[in-house]
Amino acid sequence: MAPGPPGTPAPSSTASSQAGARSTHNAKEGRPTVIETAVVRVIDGDTVAVTPVDGALDPSDGNPQEHVVRLLGLDAPEMNRGKDLAPECGARTATYHLGGILPRGLPVVLEYDAHTEHTDRYGRSLAYIAAPGYQDAGLRQITDGYATPWYPAGKPEPERMRVYRLAADTAVRQHAGAHSQCATVGRGRGS
C-alpha cells in the first residue's frame, strides 16, 4: 500500500492490530528496551504515532489507536499546529521526508536509550526508531538535512549524539535538505 501524506492515520485494521508486536525487557529495570510495532502516522519531522502494544506502549491521550513517539536526540523544524504561527522554515519538507522513511503501516522497532528518560513531559516516548532498510530513522533525518542533533539542557546526553553530530556536520557542509533553504534547522546542535 502506498503511504499517504504525513499525518494521515493508518487504516483502522493496521492501527488497531497488535499481532506480531513484541517487546524486550531490561531485566534490571523491568521496562521494555526494544519494542516492535508499526507506524500509524507521521506527525512532524521528529514525531511519529505508532500502534500501541499491550504492556509496553499505552495509547496516547485523545486517541486509543496510537502511541506518540518523539525521536530521541534530534529536533526538526516545527509545524506549529494549533498555534497562530506559520510552520518554521523546512518544517513541511522535514515532515514529508520522515513520512517517506516511515510510511503508515510500516513495521518498526523502537529502542530506548539506556542513559535517557523513556518519556518526556508530554507523555511521549523518547526512543530511536529503526525501519527496514534504515538502521536509524532519526539518523537518516539528520544525514539528509531535515533535522539536527538536540537534547534538552540538563538532561543526559543520548548515546547516539556523537554519531548524530558527525552526520549533521556533513549535512550542513553539503547544504543537504532543509540546510539548502533555511538559516537554521530545528533547535541546533545539542546541549
PDB file of C-alpha atoms in Angstrom:
ATOM      1  CA  MET A   1       0.000   0.000   0.000  1.00  0.00           C
ATOM      2  CA  ALA A   2       1.382   3.437  -0.900  1.00  0.00           C
ATOM      3  CA  PRO A   3       1.906   5.778   2.047  1.00  0.00           C
ATOM      4  CA  GLY A   4      -0.493   8.668   2.478  1.00  0.00           C
ATOM      5  CA  PRO A   5       0.567  12.184   3.340  1.00  0.00           C
ATOM      6  CA  PRO A   6       2.217  12.554   6.753  1.00  0.00           C
ATOM      7  CA  GLY A   7      -0.355  12.991   9.498  1.00  0.00           C
ATOM      8  CA  THR A   8      -2.824  10.674   7.778  1.00  0.00           C
ATOM      9  CA  PRO A   9      -3.914   7.883  10.128  1.00  0.00           C
ATOM     10  CA  ALA A  10      -3.401   4.329   9.017  1.00  0.00           C
ATOM     11  CA  PRO A  11      -6.460   2.272   8.133  1.00  0.00           C
ATOM     12  CA  SER A  12      -8.169   1.038  11.289  1.00  0.00           C
ATOM     13  CA  SER A  13      -7.161  -2.572  10.633  1.00  0.00           C
ATOM     14  CA  THR A  14      -3.487  -1.542  10.741  1.00  0.00           C
ATOM     15  CA  ALA A  15      -3.841   0.913  13.606  1.00  0.00           C
ATOM     16  CA  SER A  16      -5.631  -1.476  15.913  1.00  0.00           C
ATOM     17  CA  SER A  17      -3.726  -4.649  15.103  1.00  0.00           C
ATOM     18  CA  GLN A  18      -1.178  -5.761  17.637  1.00  0.00           C
ATOM     19  CA  ALA A  19      -0.392  -9.081  16.017  1.00  0.00           C
ATOM     20  CA  GLY A  20       3.319  -9.672  15.978  1.00  0.00           C
ATOM     21  CA  ALA A  21       4.076  -6.789  18.334  1.00  0.00           C
ATOM     22  CA  ARG A  22       6.738  -7.776  20.837  1.00  0.00           C
ATOM     23  CA  SER A  23       8.903  -6.138  23.456  1.00  0.00           C
ATOM     24  CA  THR A  24      12.215  -6.994  25.065  1.00  0.00           C
ATOM     25  CA  HIS A  25      12.571  -6.011  28.710  1.00  0.00           C
ATOM     26  CA  ASN A  26      15.550  -4.701  30.614  1.00  0.00           C
ATOM     27  CA  ALA A  27      15.888  -7.255  33.411  1.00  0.00           C
ATOM     28  CA  LYS A  28      17.497  -4.684  35.707  1.00  0.00           C
ATOM     29  CA  GLU A  29      14.654  -2.162  35.486  1.00  0.00           C
ATOM     30  CA  GLY A  30      11.784  -4.362  34.297  1.00  0.00           C
ATOM     31  CA  ARG A  31      10.852  -1.968  31.500  1.00  0.00           C
ATOM     32  CA  PRO A  32      10.978  -2.659  27.768  1.00  0.00           C
ATOM     33  CA  THR A  33      14.103  -1.572  25.898  1.00  0.00           C
ATOM     34  CA  VAL A  34      13.115  -2.732  22.405  1.00  0.00           C
ATOM     35  CA  ILE A  35       9.530  -2.787  21.123  1.00  0.00           C
ATOM     36  CA  GLU A  36       8.202  -3.980  17.761  1.00  0.00           C
ATOM     37  CA  THR A  37       5.214  -2.019  16.461  1.00  0.00           C
ATOM     38  CA  ALA A  38       4.007  -0.276  13.276  1.00  0.00           C
ATOM     39  CA  VAL A  39       3.720   3.318  12.084  1.00  0.00           C
ATOM     40  CA  VAL A  40       0.239   4.845  12.311  1.00  0.00           C
ATOM     41  CA  ARG A  41       1.205   8.324  11.028  1.00  0.00           C
ATOM     42  CA  VAL A  42       3.990  10.890  10.937  1.00  0.00           C
ATOM     43  CA  ILE A  43       3.072  13.959  12.991  1.00  0.00           C
ATOM     44  CA  ASP A  44       6.043  16.152  12.083  1.00  0.00           C
ATOM     45  CA  GLY A  45       9.747  15.857  11.288  1.00  0.00           C
ATOM     46  CA  ASP A  46      10.649  14.351  14.660  1.00  0.00           C
ATOM     47  CA  THR A  47       7.406  12.853  15.985  1.00  0.00           C
ATOM     48  CA  VAL A  48       5.603   9.665  14.949  1.00  0.00           C
ATOM     49  CA  ALA A  49       2.463   7.856  16.101  1.00  0.00           C
ATOM     50  CA  VAL A  50       2.760   4.071  16.318  1.00  0.00           C
ATOM     51  CA  THR A  51       0.423   1.213  17.177  1.00  0.00           C
ATOM     52  CA  PRO A  52       0.044   0.704  20.955  1.00  0.00           C
ATOM     53  CA  VAL A  53       1.480  -2.543  22.332  1.00  0.00           C
ATOM     54  CA  ASP A  54      -0.159  -4.171  25.356  1.00  0.00           C
ATOM     55  CA  GLY A  55       2.081  -3.876  28.394  1.00  0.00           C
ATOM     56  CA  ALA A  56       4.696  -1.763  26.608  1.00  0.00           C
ATOM     57  CA  LEU A  57       3.154   1.209  24.743  1.00  0.00           C
ATOM     58  CA  ASP A  58      -0.086   2.569  26.139  1.00  0.00           C
ATOM     59  CA  PRO A  59      -2.419   4.575  23.895  1.00  0.00           C
ATOM     60  CA  SER A  60      -1.732   8.306  23.931  1.00  0.00           C
ATOM     61  CA  ASP A  61      -4.281  10.753  25.304  1.00  0.00           C
ATOM     62  CA  GLY A  62      -7.041  11.513  22.857  1.00  0.00           C
ATOM     63  CA  ASN A  63      -6.531   8.548  20.532  1.00  0.00           C
ATOM     64  CA  PRO A  64      -6.787   4.942  21.717  1.00  0.00           C
ATOM     65  CA  GLN A  65      -5.332   3.662  18.425  1.00  0.00           C
ATOM     66  CA  GLU A  66      -1.937   5.348  18.642  1.00  0.00           C
ATOM     67  CA  HIS A  67       1.059   5.933  20.886  1.00  0.00           C
ATOM     68  CA  VAL A  68       3.171   9.043  20.210  1.00  0.00           C
ATOM     69  CA  VAL A  69       6.969   8.751  19.954  1.00  0.00           C
ATOM     70  CA  ARG A  70       9.391  11.691  19.875  1.00  0.00           C
ATOM     71  CA  LEU A  71      12.566  10.659  18.036  1.00  0.00           C
ATOM     72  CA  LEU A  72      15.390  10.792  20.558  1.00  0.00           C
ATOM     73  CA  GLY A  73      18.432  13.008  20.087  1.00  0.00           C
ATOM     74  CA  LEU A  74      17.225  15.313  17.328  1.00  0.00           C
ATOM     75  CA  ASP A  75      14.990  18.233  16.529  1.00  0.00           C
ATOM     76  CA  ALA A  76      13.272  19.172  13.278  1.00  0.00           C
ATOM     77  CA  PRO A  77      11.590  22.461  12.336  1.00  0.00           C
ATOM     78  CA  GLU A  78       8.179  22.859  13.980  1.00  0.00           C
ATOM     79  CA  MET A  79       4.898  22.660  12.068  1.00  0.00           C
ATOM     80  CA  ASN A  80       3.281  24.814  14.814  1.00  0.00           C
ATOM     81  CA  ARG A  81      -0.060  23.009  14.547  1.00  0.00           C
ATOM     82  CA  GLY A  82      -2.721  24.508  16.796  1.00  0.00           C
ATOM     83  CA  LYS A  83      -0.760  27.743  17.155  1.00  0.00           C
ATOM     84  CA  ASP A  84      -1.208  31.074  15.431  1.00  0.00           C
ATOM     85  CA  LEU A  85       2.218  30.693  13.834  1.00  0.00           C
ATOM     86  CA  ALA A  86       3.307  29.597  10.394  1.00  0.00           C
ATOM     87  CA  PRO A  87       5.418  26.448  10.134  1.00  0.00           C
ATOM     88  CA  GLU A  88       9.145  27.061  10.591  1.00  0.00           C
ATOM     89  CA  CYS A  89      11.416  27.029   7.543  1.00  0.00           C
ATOM     90  CA  GLY A  90      11.806  23.431   6.396  1.00  0.00           C
ATOM     91  CA  ALA A  91       9.021  22.019   8.597  1.00  0.00           C
ATOM     92  CA  ARG A  92       6.842  20.755   5.772  1.00  0.00           C
ATOM     93  CA  THR A  93       9.725  19.138   3.894  1.00  0.00           C
ATOM     94  CA  ALA A  94      11.068  17.566   7.115  1.00  0.00           C
ATOM     95  CA  THR A  95       7.624  16.105   7.817  1.00  0.00           C
ATOM     96  CA  TYR A  96       7.196  14.740   4.292  1.00  0.00           C
ATOM     97  CA  HIS A  97      10.741  13.340   4.311  1.00  0.00           C
ATOM     98  CA  LEU A  98      10.113  11.435   7.550  1.00  0.00           C
ATOM     99  CA  GLY A  99       6.823  10.226   6.053  1.00  0.00           C
ATOM    100  CA  GLY A 100       8.833   8.715   3.203  1.00  0.00           C
ATOM    101  CA  ILE A 101      11.154   6.935   5.644  1.00  0.00           C
ATOM    102  CA  LEU A 102       8.316   5.809   7.927  1.00  0.00           C
ATOM    103  CA  PRO A 103       5.159   5.339   5.830  1.00  0.00           C
ATOM    104  CA  ARG A 104       1.958   4.296   7.561  1.00  0.00           C
ATOM    105  CA  GLY A 105       1.706   0.603   8.300  1.00  0.00           C
ATOM    106  CA  LEU A 106       5.483   0.050   8.193  1.00  0.00           C
ATOM    107  CA  PRO A 107       6.739  -2.383  10.854  1.00  0.00           C
ATOM    108  CA  VAL A 108       9.321  -0.610  13.026  1.00  0.00           C
ATOM    109  CA  VAL A 109      11.378  -1.222  16.139  1.00  0.00           C
ATOM    110  CA  LEU A 110      11.521   1.329  18.964  1.00  0.00           C
ATOM    111  CA  GLU A 111      14.697   1.285  21.001  1.00  0.00           C
ATOM    112  CA  TYR A 112      15.061   3.166  24.269  1.00  0.00           C
ATOM    113  CA  ASP A 113      18.404   4.694  25.253  1.00  0.00           C
ATOM    114  CA  ALA A 114      19.995   3.319  28.429  1.00  0.00           C
ATOM    115  CA  HIS A 115      21.101   6.817  29.533  1.00  0.00           C
ATOM    116  CA  THR A 116      17.946   8.865  28.987  1.00  0.00           C
ATOM    117  CA  GLU A 117      14.377   9.049  30.234  1.00  0.00           C
ATOM    118  CA  HIS A 118      11.840   6.944  28.334  1.00  0.00           C
ATOM    119  CA  THR A 119       9.136   9.644  28.265  1.00  0.00           C
ATOM    120  CA  ASP A 120       9.062  13.424  28.012  1.00  0.00           C
ATOM    121  CA  ARG A 121       6.938  15.946  29.902  1.00  0.00           C
ATOM    122  CA  TYR A 122       4.129  15.481  27.356  1.00  0.00           C
ATOM    123  CA  GLY A 123       3.940  11.712  27.905  1.00  0.00           C
ATOM    124  CA  ARG A 124       5.515  10.843  24.554  1.00  0.00           C
ATOM    125  CA  SER A 125       8.013   8.000  24.352  1.00  0.00           C
ATOM    126  CA  LEU A 126      11.583   9.154  23.707  1.00  0.00           C
ATOM    127  CA  ALA A 127      13.148   6.492  21.517  1.00  0.00           C
ATOM    128  CA  TYR A 128      15.113   5.661  18.410  1.00  0.00           C
ATOM    129  CA  ILE A 129      13.055   4.140  15.585  1.00  0.00           C
ATOM    130  CA  ALA A 130      14.544   1.580  13.223  1.00  0.00           C
ATOM    131  CA  ALA A 131      12.818   0.787   9.956  1.00  0.00           C
ATOM    132  CA  PRO A 132      13.591  -1.997   7.484  1.00  0.00           C
ATOM    133  CA  GLY A 133      16.490  -0.834   5.329  1.00  0.00           C
ATOM    134  CA  TYR A 134      17.418   2.012   7.703  1.00  0.00           C
ATOM    135  CA  GLN A 135      19.327   1.358  10.855  1.00  0.00           C
ATOM    136  CA  ASP A 136      18.014   4.571  12.469  1.00  0.00           C
ATOM    137  CA  ALA A 137      15.245   6.810  11.071  1.00  0.00           C
ATOM    138  CA  GLY A 138      16.475   9.775  13.151  1.00  0.00           C
ATOM    139  CA  LEU A 139      19.988   9.448  11.777  1.00  0.00           C
ATOM    140  CA  ARG A 140      18.513   9.390   8.277  1.00  0.00           C
ATOM    141  CA  GLN A 141      16.613  12.634   9.004  1.00  0.00           C
ATOM    142  CA  ILE A 142      19.860  14.280  10.166  1.00  0.00           C
ATOM    143  CA  THR A 143      22.025  12.851   7.354  1.00  0.00           C
ATOM    144  CA  ASP A 144      19.552  14.033   4.720  1.00  0.00           C
ATOM    145  CA  GLY A 145      19.425  17.532   6.262  1.00  0.00           C
ATOM    146  CA  TYR A 146      15.925  17.618   7.768  1.00  0.00           C
ATOM    147  CA  ALA A 147      16.807  17.602  11.480  1.00  0.00           C
ATOM    148  CA  THR A 148      19.708  18.477  13.760  1.00  0.00           C
ATOM    149  CA  PRO A 149      21.120  16.808  16.878  1.00  0.00           C
ATOM    150  CA  TRP A 150      19.442  18.066  20.036  1.00  0.00           C
ATOM    151  CA  TYR A 151      18.529  17.089  23.575  1.00  0.00           C
ATOM    152  CA  PRO A 152      17.180  19.190  26.466  1.00  0.00           C
ATOM    153  CA  ALA A 153      19.647  21.148  28.582  1.00  0.00           C
ATOM    154  CA  GLY A 154      20.258  19.483  31.926  1.00  0.00           C
ATOM    155  CA  LYS A 155      19.308  16.026  30.650  1.00  0.00           C
ATOM    156  CA  PRO A 156      21.721  13.135  29.971  1.00  0.00           C
ATOM    157  CA  GLU A 157      23.258  13.054  26.505  1.00  0.00           C
ATOM    158  CA  PRO A 158      21.767  10.276  24.345  1.00  0.00           C
ATOM    159  CA  GLU A 159      24.197   7.512  23.340  1.00  0.00           C
ATOM    160  CA  ARG A 160      23.989   8.303  19.619  1.00  0.00           C
ATOM    161  CA  MET A 161      24.671  12.049  19.928  1.00  0.00           C
ATOM    162  CA  ARG A 162      28.281  11.802  18.687  1.00  0.00           C
ATOM    163  CA  VAL A 163      27.195   9.968  15.512  1.00  0.00           C
ATOM    164  CA  TYR A 164      24.324  12.426  15.044  1.00  0.00           C
ATOM    165  CA  ARG A 165      26.697  15.413  15.302  1.00  0.00           C
ATOM    166  CA  LEU A 166      29.071  13.940  12.713  1.00  0.00           C
ATOM    167  CA  ALA A 167      26.155  13.348  10.329  1.00  0.00           C
ATOM    168  CA  ALA A 168      24.895  16.900  10.894  1.00  0.00           C
ATOM    169  CA  ASP A 169      28.326  18.387  10.154  1.00  0.00           C
ATOM    170  CA  THR A 170      28.305  16.654   6.779  1.00  0.00           C
ATOM    171  CA  ALA A 171      24.697  17.672   6.031  1.00  0.00           C
ATOM    172  CA  VAL A 172      25.441  21.334   6.807  1.00  0.00           C
ATOM    173  CA  ARG A 173      28.638  21.316   4.691  1.00  0.00           C
ATOM    174  CA  GLN A 174      26.755  19.754   1.782  1.00  0.00           C
ATOM    175  CA  HIS A 175      23.717  22.053   2.183  1.00  0.00           C
ATOM    176  CA  ALA A 176      21.587  18.896   2.302  1.00  0.00           C
ATOM    177  CA  GLY A 177      17.809  19.013   2.659  1.00  0.00           C
ATOM    178  CA  ALA A 178      16.458  21.993   4.574  1.00  0.00           C
ATOM    179  CA  HIS A 179      20.007  23.336   5.051  1.00  0.00           C
ATOM    180  CA  SER A 180      19.837  24.474   1.418  1.00  0.00           C
ATOM    181  CA  GLN A 181      16.972  26.869   2.154  1.00  0.00           C
ATOM    182  CA  CYS A 182      16.918  27.599   5.906  1.00  0.00           C
ATOM    183  CA  ALA A 183      19.292  29.576   8.140  1.00  0.00           C
ATOM    184  CA  THR A 184      18.694  27.045  10.922  1.00  0.00           C
ATOM    185  CA  VAL A 185      17.087  23.609  11.083  1.00  0.00           C
ATOM    186  CA  GLY A 186      15.394  22.753  14.380  1.00  0.00           C
ATOM    187  CA  ARG A 187      16.912  23.956  17.646  1.00  0.00           C
ATOM    188  CA  GLY A 188      20.514  23.330  16.830  1.00  0.00           C
ATOM    189  CA  ARG A 189      23.413  21.174  17.793  1.00  0.00           C
ATOM    190  CA  GLY A 190      22.572  19.806  21.206  1.00  0.00           C
ATOM    191  CA  SER A 191      23.314  20.907  24.712  1.00  0.00           C
TER     192      SER A 191
END
